[in-house]
Short mmCIF file of C-alpha atoms and ligand atoms in Angstrom, two decimals:
data_model
loop_
_atom_site.label_atom_id
_atom_site.label_comp_id
_atom_site.label_asym_id
_atom_site.label_seq_id
_atom_site.Cartn_x
_atom_site.Cartn_y
_atom_site.Cartn_z
CA MET A 570 -37.84 11.35 -25.35
CA SER A 571 -35.50 9.10 -26.35
CA SER A 572 -35.54 5.07 -25.54
CA ASN A 573 -31.54 5.75 -24.41
CA ARG A 574 -33.08 7.07 -21.21
CA SER A 575 -34.14 3.38 -20.36
CA THR A 576 -30.88 2.28 -19.23
CA PRO A 577 -28.44 5.36 -16.92
CA LEU A 578 -25.10 3.79 -19.18
CA THR A 579 -26.73 4.82 -22.73
CA ALA A 580 -28.53 7.94 -20.92
CA ASN A 581 -28.26 11.34 -23.57
CA GLY A 582 -26.07 13.59 -22.65
CA THR A 583 -24.15 11.81 -20.40
CA LEU A 584 -20.65 11.86 -20.14
CA ARG A 585 -18.80 8.85 -19.51
CA ILE A 586 -15.10 8.61 -17.83
CA ALA A 587 -13.28 5.45 -17.92
CA ILE A 588 -10.93 4.48 -14.59
CA GLN A 589 -8.91 1.35 -13.89
CA LYS A 590 -11.71 -0.87 -12.52
CA SER A 591 -9.10 -2.21 -10.10
CA GLY A 592 -4.89 -1.99 -10.17
CA ARG A 593 -2.15 0.69 -9.67
CA LEU A 594 -3.81 3.33 -11.34
CA SER A 595 -6.92 3.03 -9.24
CA GLU A 596 -6.61 4.84 -6.37
CA GLY A 597 -5.00 7.81 -8.12
CA SER A 598 -7.48 8.24 -10.50
CA LEU A 599 -10.63 8.09 -7.67
CA ALA A 600 -8.67 10.82 -6.11
CA LEU A 601 -8.19 13.28 -8.53
CA LEU A 602 -11.85 12.35 -9.48
CA LYS A 603 -12.60 12.78 -6.30
CA GLN A 604 -10.82 16.26 -6.11
CA MET A 605 -12.31 17.50 -9.29
CA GLY A 606 -15.55 17.35 -7.29
CA LEU A 607 -17.73 14.91 -8.56
CA GLY A 608 -20.10 13.12 -6.53
CA PHE A 609 -19.89 9.00 -6.73
CA GLU A 610 -20.05 6.08 -4.85
CA THR A 611 -17.19 3.17 -5.30
CA TYR A 612 -18.25 -0.39 -4.48
CA ARG A 613 -16.66 -3.46 -5.28
CA ASP A 614 -18.09 -5.41 -8.51
CA ARG A 615 -19.75 -2.42 -9.24
CA LEU A 616 -18.86 -1.46 -13.34
CA PHE A 617 -20.45 1.95 -13.15
CA ALA A 618 -20.87 4.50 -10.78
CA GLN A 619 -23.27 7.72 -11.78
CA CYS A 620 -22.49 10.93 -10.33
CA ARG A 621 -25.03 12.26 -7.77
CA ASN A 622 -23.82 15.50 -8.84
CA MET A 623 -23.50 15.94 -12.37
CA SER A 624 -24.91 13.90 -15.36
CA ILE A 625 -21.22 11.86 -16.22
CA ASP A 626 -21.02 7.58 -15.19
CA ILE A 627 -17.60 6.24 -14.14
CA LEU A 628 -17.22 3.36 -16.03
CA PHE A 629 -15.33 0.93 -14.35
CA LEU A 630 -13.06 -1.71 -16.69
CA ARG A 631 -9.43 -3.19 -17.18
CA ASP A 632 -6.83 -0.28 -17.81
CA ASP A 633 -6.24 -2.36 -21.71
CA ASP A 634 -9.20 -1.92 -22.68
CA ILE A 635 -9.30 1.46 -22.36
CA PRO A 636 -8.16 3.19 -25.12
CA GLU A 637 -10.64 1.20 -27.70
CA TYR A 638 -13.39 2.36 -25.52
CA VAL A 639 -12.55 5.71 -25.57
CA ARG A 640 -11.88 5.08 -29.75
CA ASP A 641 -15.40 4.26 -29.68
CA GLY A 642 -17.45 6.71 -27.91
CA VAL A 643 -18.37 3.94 -25.05
CA ALA A 644 -16.68 6.16 -23.04
CA ASP A 645 -15.93 10.55 -23.82
CA LEU A 646 -12.64 10.37 -21.21
CA GLY A 647 -10.79 7.72 -19.45
CA ILE A 648 -7.90 7.37 -17.56
CA VAL A 649 -4.42 5.05 -18.48
CA GLY A 650 -1.10 4.92 -18.35
CA CYS A 651 0.91 6.01 -21.65
CA ASN A 652 2.73 2.96 -21.29
CA ILE A 653 -0.92 1.15 -22.82
CA LEU A 654 -1.37 4.20 -25.24
CA ASP A 655 2.29 3.77 -26.28
CA GLU A 656 1.63 -0.20 -27.44
CA SER A 657 -2.38 0.51 -28.18
CA GLN A 658 -1.33 2.88 -30.75
CA VAL A 659 -5.36 3.64 -30.46
CA PRO A 660 -5.89 7.04 -31.68
CA VAL A 661 -7.31 9.01 -29.29
CA GLU A 662 -6.49 12.48 -27.80
CA ARG A 663 -3.59 12.90 -24.58
CA LEU A 664 -5.11 16.04 -22.87
CA LEU A 665 -3.35 15.43 -19.43
CA PRO A 666 -0.74 14.07 -18.24
CA LEU A 667 -1.77 13.28 -14.51
CA ASP A 668 0.81 12.84 -12.04
CA PHE A 669 1.15 9.49 -11.09
CA GLY A 670 1.20 5.72 -11.92
CA TYR A 671 4.74 6.35 -13.01
CA CYS A 672 7.01 3.81 -14.06
CA SER A 673 9.41 2.98 -17.07
CA LEU A 674 9.78 0.46 -19.32
CA ALA A 675 13.60 -1.42 -19.05
CA ILE A 676 15.00 -3.82 -20.58
CA ALA A 677 16.65 -5.64 -18.50
CA VAL A 678 19.56 -8.64 -18.09
CA PRO A 679 20.62 -10.92 -15.13
CA GLU A 680 23.12 -9.84 -13.34
CA GLN A 681 25.43 -12.10 -14.12
CA SER A 682 24.73 -11.47 -17.47
CA PRO A 683 27.38 -11.07 -20.46
CA LEU A 684 24.81 -9.30 -22.48
CA LYS A 685 25.82 -5.02 -21.68
CA ARG A 686 25.45 -2.81 -24.46
CA ILE A 687 21.75 -2.63 -26.07
CA SER A 688 24.05 -3.28 -29.34
CA ASP A 689 24.44 -7.11 -27.49
CA LEU A 690 20.92 -7.94 -27.97
CA ALA A 691 21.02 -9.33 -31.34
CA GLY A 692 20.29 -12.20 -32.11
CA LYS A 693 19.05 -12.28 -28.33
CA ARG A 694 15.54 -13.65 -27.25
CA ILE A 695 13.55 -10.90 -24.93
CA ALA A 696 10.63 -11.90 -23.20
CA THR A 697 8.20 -8.88 -22.78
CA SER A 698 3.77 -8.31 -22.85
CA TYR A 699 4.92 -5.19 -25.07
CA PRO A 700 5.77 -6.27 -28.04
CA ALA A 701 5.00 -3.37 -30.50
CA THR A 702 7.02 -0.52 -27.87
CA LEU A 703 10.01 -3.50 -28.00
CA ALA A 704 9.82 -3.64 -31.85
CA ARG A 705 9.74 0.28 -32.26
CA PHE A 706 12.73 1.09 -29.65
CA LEU A 707 15.03 -2.06 -31.17
CA LYS A 708 14.00 -0.97 -34.80
CA GLU A 709 14.67 2.01 -34.37
CA LYS A 710 18.59 1.39 -32.89
CA GLN A 711 19.02 -1.29 -35.99
CA ILE A 712 18.70 -4.15 -33.84
CA THR A 713 17.23 -7.30 -34.85
CA ALA A 714 16.02 -9.47 -31.43
CA GLU A 715 13.97 -12.79 -31.01
CA MET A 716 10.57 -11.73 -29.40
CA VAL A 717 8.66 -13.63 -26.43
CA LEU A 718 5.39 -12.52 -26.18
CA LEU A 719 4.64 -13.25 -22.16
CA LYS A 720 1.23 -11.97 -20.37
CA GLY A 721 2.96 -11.56 -17.23
CA SER A 722 5.52 -12.54 -14.52
CA VAL A 723 8.34 -11.84 -17.06
CA GLU A 724 10.46 -11.31 -14.74
CA ILE A 725 11.43 -14.68 -14.59
CA ALA A 726 11.74 -15.43 -18.11
CA PRO A 727 15.75 -15.37 -17.51
CA ALA A 728 15.60 -17.77 -14.77
CA LEU A 729 13.30 -20.23 -16.49
CA ARG A 730 15.91 -20.09 -19.53
CA VAL A 731 13.43 -19.16 -21.92
CA ALA A 732 14.91 -15.74 -22.51
CA ASP A 733 18.10 -13.80 -22.41
CA ALA A 734 16.40 -10.43 -21.25
CA ILE A 735 12.87 -9.36 -20.92
CA CYS A 736 11.33 -5.30 -21.23
CA ASP A 737 9.04 -4.84 -18.39
CA LEU A 738 7.42 -1.84 -16.32
CA VAL A 739 9.74 -0.93 -13.82
CA SER A 740 9.05 1.96 -11.39
CA THR A 741 10.81 0.64 -7.32
CA GLY A 742 13.13 -1.53 -9.25
CA SER A 743 11.97 -4.16 -6.17
CA THR A 744 10.81 -7.33 -8.23
CA LEU A 745 13.75 -7.04 -10.52
CA ARG A 746 16.59 -6.69 -7.71
CA THR A 747 14.60 -9.76 -6.41
CA ASN A 748 14.34 -11.61 -9.63
CA ARG A 749 18.70 -10.03 -9.74
CA LEU A 750 18.22 -9.04 -12.65
CA THR A 751 19.33 -5.44 -13.64
CA VAL A 752 18.15 -2.72 -16.57
CA LEU A 753 20.83 -2.34 -19.54
CA GLU A 754 18.36 0.36 -21.28
CA THR A 755 15.48 2.46 -20.60
CA VAL A 756 12.29 2.12 -23.97
CA SER A 757 10.02 5.02 -22.35
CA ARG A 758 9.19 6.55 -19.59
CA SER A 759 5.25 6.55 -18.37
CA GLN A 760 2.42 8.02 -16.08
CA ALA A 761 -1.17 7.79 -16.04
CA ILE A 762 -3.09 10.46 -18.85
CA LEU A 763 -6.19 12.18 -18.97
CA ILE A 764 -7.19 10.71 -22.66
CA GLY A 765 -10.52 11.72 -25.15
CA LYS A 766 -12.24 10.75 -28.25
CA LYS A 767 -11.37 12.86 -30.97
CA ASN A 768 -13.84 15.27 -32.16
CA PRO A 769 -16.68 15.12 -29.79
CA SER A 770 -19.32 16.63 -30.04
CA THR A 771 -19.62 20.59 -29.43
CA LYS A 772 -21.79 19.81 -26.38
CA LYS A 773 -19.34 17.41 -24.76
CA GLN A 774 -16.54 19.22 -25.23
CA LYS A 775 -18.04 21.97 -23.38
CA ILE A 776 -17.86 19.69 -20.70
CA ILE A 777 -14.42 18.59 -21.22
CA GLU A 778 -13.09 21.63 -21.38
CA LYS A 779 -14.56 22.51 -17.52
CA LEU A 780 -13.62 18.75 -16.30
CA LEU A 781 -9.85 19.64 -17.45
CA LEU A 782 -9.97 23.01 -16.21
CA ARG A 783 -10.76 21.50 -12.91
CA ALA A 784 -8.31 18.66 -13.00
CA GLN A 785 -5.53 21.59 -14.42
CA GLY A 786 -6.59 23.17 -10.68
CA VAL A 787 -5.94 19.81 -9.05
CA GLN A 788 -2.62 19.46 -10.15
CA GLU A 789 -1.36 22.73 -9.89
CA ALA A 790 -2.61 22.53 -6.45
CA ARG A 791 -0.43 19.67 -5.90
CA LYS A 792 2.83 21.49 -6.34
CA TYR A 793 2.33 24.25 -4.01
CA LYS A 794 2.05 25.22 -0.04
CA TYR A 795 0.36 27.32 1.60
CA ILE A 796 3.06 30.03 3.32
CA MET A 797 1.80 32.35 5.99
CA PHE A 798 5.00 33.87 8.49
CA ASN A 799 5.29 37.20 10.23
CA ALA A 800 8.66 39.15 9.38
CA SER A 801 10.10 42.74 9.82
CA ALA A 802 8.96 45.40 7.18
CA SER A 803 12.12 46.14 6.67
CA ALA A 804 12.56 42.97 4.90
CA LEU A 805 9.71 43.03 2.46
CA GLU A 806 11.46 43.97 -0.63
CA THR A 807 13.56 41.02 -0.09
CA ILE A 808 9.95 38.85 0.97
CA LYS A 809 8.23 39.61 -1.97
CA LYS A 810 11.40 38.44 -4.40
CA LEU A 811 11.71 35.28 -2.21
CA VAL A 812 8.20 34.55 -2.38
CA PRO A 813 5.98 36.12 -5.31
CA GLY A 814 3.52 34.09 -5.40
CA CYS A 815 0.96 34.89 -8.28
CA LYS A 816 1.12 38.02 -8.75
CA SER A 817 2.88 39.63 -5.43
CA PRO A 818 2.40 38.13 -1.70
CA THR A 819 -0.07 39.25 0.57
CA VAL A 820 1.13 41.57 2.98
CA VAL A 821 -1.43 42.67 6.14
CA PRO A 822 0.95 45.06 9.09
CA LEU A 823 0.87 43.21 12.13
CA ALA A 824 -0.79 45.51 15.62
CA ASP A 825 3.22 45.41 16.87
CA PRO A 826 4.70 48.28 14.53
CA GLY A 827 7.61 47.83 12.16
CA PHE A 828 5.94 44.13 11.59
CA ILE A 829 3.79 42.48 8.66
CA ALA A 830 2.43 39.01 8.35
CA VAL A 831 3.30 37.22 4.82
CA HIS A 832 0.86 35.29 2.43
CA SER A 833 1.82 33.50 -0.69
CA VAL A 834 2.57 30.31 -2.41
CA VAL A 835 5.78 28.67 -2.35
CA LEU A 836 6.62 25.71 -4.91
CA GLU A 837 6.67 22.24 -2.94
CA GLU A 838 10.00 21.00 -4.64
CA ALA A 839 11.74 24.50 -3.81
CA PHE A 840 9.83 25.16 -0.50
CA TRP A 841 12.97 24.24 1.90
CA ASP A 842 15.42 26.57 0.33
CA VAL A 843 12.89 29.27 0.77
CA VAL A 844 12.10 28.35 4.36
CA GLU A 845 15.46 28.93 4.83
CA LYS A 846 16.01 32.20 3.32
CA ILE A 847 12.54 33.59 5.09
CA ARG A 848 14.42 32.67 7.91
CA GLU A 849 17.55 34.49 6.90
CA CYS A 850 15.77 37.21 6.73
CA GLY A 851 14.28 37.06 9.87
CA GLY A 852 10.68 35.58 9.45
CA SER A 853 8.55 34.04 11.97
CA GLY A 854 5.76 32.11 13.56
CA ILE A 855 6.51 30.22 9.19
CA LEU A 856 2.54 27.87 9.25
CA VAL A 857 2.57 25.77 5.99
CA SER A 858 -0.76 23.76 4.57
CA PRO A 859 -1.84 22.29 1.52
CA VAL A 860 -3.11 24.10 -1.45
CA GLU A 861 -6.40 22.00 -1.96
CA LYS A 862 -7.19 24.22 -5.34
CA PHE A 863 -5.55 26.16 -7.58
CA ILE A 864 -7.09 27.97 -10.25
CA ARG A 865 -4.60 30.43 -11.92
O1 LIG B 2067 -6.97 -5.63 -14.18
P1 LIG B 2067 -5.65 -4.79 -15.42
O2 LIG B 2067 -5.70 -5.16 -16.89
O3 LIG B 2067 -6.74 -3.46 -15.15
O4 LIG B 2067 -4.88 -4.45 -14.21
P2 LIG B 2067 -3.16 -4.71 -14.66
O5 LIG B 2067 -2.57 -5.81 -14.01
O6 LIG B 2067 -2.65 -4.76 -16.32
O7 LIG B 2067 -2.32 -3.37 -14.65
P3 LIG B 2067 -1.35 -2.69 -13.00
O8 LIG B 2067 -2.85 -2.48 -12.34
O9 LIG B 2067 -1.02 -4.13 -12.87
O10 LIG B 2067 -1.10 -1.49 -14.05
C1 LIG B 2067 -2.22 -0.54 -14.35
C2 LIG B 2067 -0.90 0.28 -15.08
O11 LIG B 2067 -0.03 1.47 -13.80
C3 LIG B 2067 0.26 0.29 -15.79
O12 LIG B 2067 -1.08 0.21 -17.00
C4 LIG B 2067 1.27 0.89 -15.82
O13 LIG B 2067 0.58 2.55 -16.67
C5 LIG B 2067 1.69 1.93 -14.08
N1 LIG B 2067 2.09 1.13 -13.40
C6 LIG B 2067 2.87 1.98 -12.92
C7 LIG B 2067 2.60 -0.10 -13.52
C8 LIG B 2067 3.76 -0.05 -12.16
N2 LIG B 2067 3.71 1.15 -12.24
C9 LIG B 2067 4.47 -1.49 -12.14
N3 LIG B 2067 5.12 -1.35 -11.46
N4 LIG B 2067 1.41 -1.30 -13.91
C10 LIG B 2067 2.80 -2.77 -13.95
N5 LIG B 2067 3.78 -2.88 -12.73
C11 LIG B 2067 4.37 -4.05 -12.59
C12 LIG B 2067 5.23 -4.44 -13.35
O14 LIG B 2067 5.09 -4.44 -14.60
C13 LIG B 2067 6.28 -5.40 -12.55
O15 LIG B 2067 5.64 -7.05 -12.10
O16 LIG B 2067 4.67 -4.03 -11.35
C14 LIG B 2067 5.96 -4.66 -11.47
C15 LIG B 2067 7.11 -4.42 -11.46
O17 LIG B 2067 7.13 -3.25 -9.85
P4 LIG B 2067 8.34 -2.50 -8.86
O18 LIG B 2067 8.21 -1.25 -8.12
O19 LIG B 2067 8.54 -4.08 -8.29
O20 LIG B 2067 9.47 -1.98 -9.88
ZN1 LIG B 2068 -3.92 -5.18 -17.49
#
């Protein structure tokens, strides 16, 4: 037996997944892992949790540290914002965009600023916590500007006359509005992403592939609704086109002759259009439920 077995954190063969301990990505990361079937408890101030049903540990870290931990193999997988990866350029595998934690990195100026176009930024001061990403962007646009590096509260830099513009993350835009700032240019877009260590061992690769399939199943499911309704059998051909599902809809005859019950899945984004069309062709008793997992 290896001496590594003495502490759970170094247990041999255990896969480790690093997620943000406390912040904007924590809730989405925890929800995803749980929907992927990982059973574990979270307590405040705990730095790691052991899954009770799989040989997996969850590490709770500051988001900025996650790429390095994954690169170094301290964790095998991690969930982090693309913005952090773009900034740190740490070499890890980008495995799966996760469809939460959406934001954009944007350059913003005071509402009354004379700066109107990105070319106006030449020779100006831009406050940011994302110097590498901003530097690449400015270089691409052939603009030379001064960067003011701030760790937090970047949005107050113009009011303090520390900078003429800022380059910061924006999601709802309310922080910008509160500080009377307006977006001049979007530098990049971001969402949470599942990352992995490059070249994992064959044993770990197998578990990672299983977990990826589960994560994709959870994500696919979120895009769809399960729909059931009754219709006249004569409308079947139209209905098949409306709700094709994976292969074709499930059609069950009703006790009432000439009528059918149809079961299928519908993309959430097309849902209301489809429902209206179902009603137009005589569909009724429309029942809709969420899809928990969807494995194609
Ligand atoms: O303690 P730790 O280092 O782990 O956390 P943190 O404070 O560095 O990060 P946190 O929790 O604020 O953000 C974690 C990740 O969430 C980021 O790396 C992004 O990938 C993502 N994310 C999504 C955001 C935002 N939206 C966001 N709006 N991160 C930060 N913000 C901030 C932004 O910096 C600005 O101050 O929210 C403010 C603007 O928000 P709106 O809604 O007013 O536009
Ligand atoms: Zn952070």
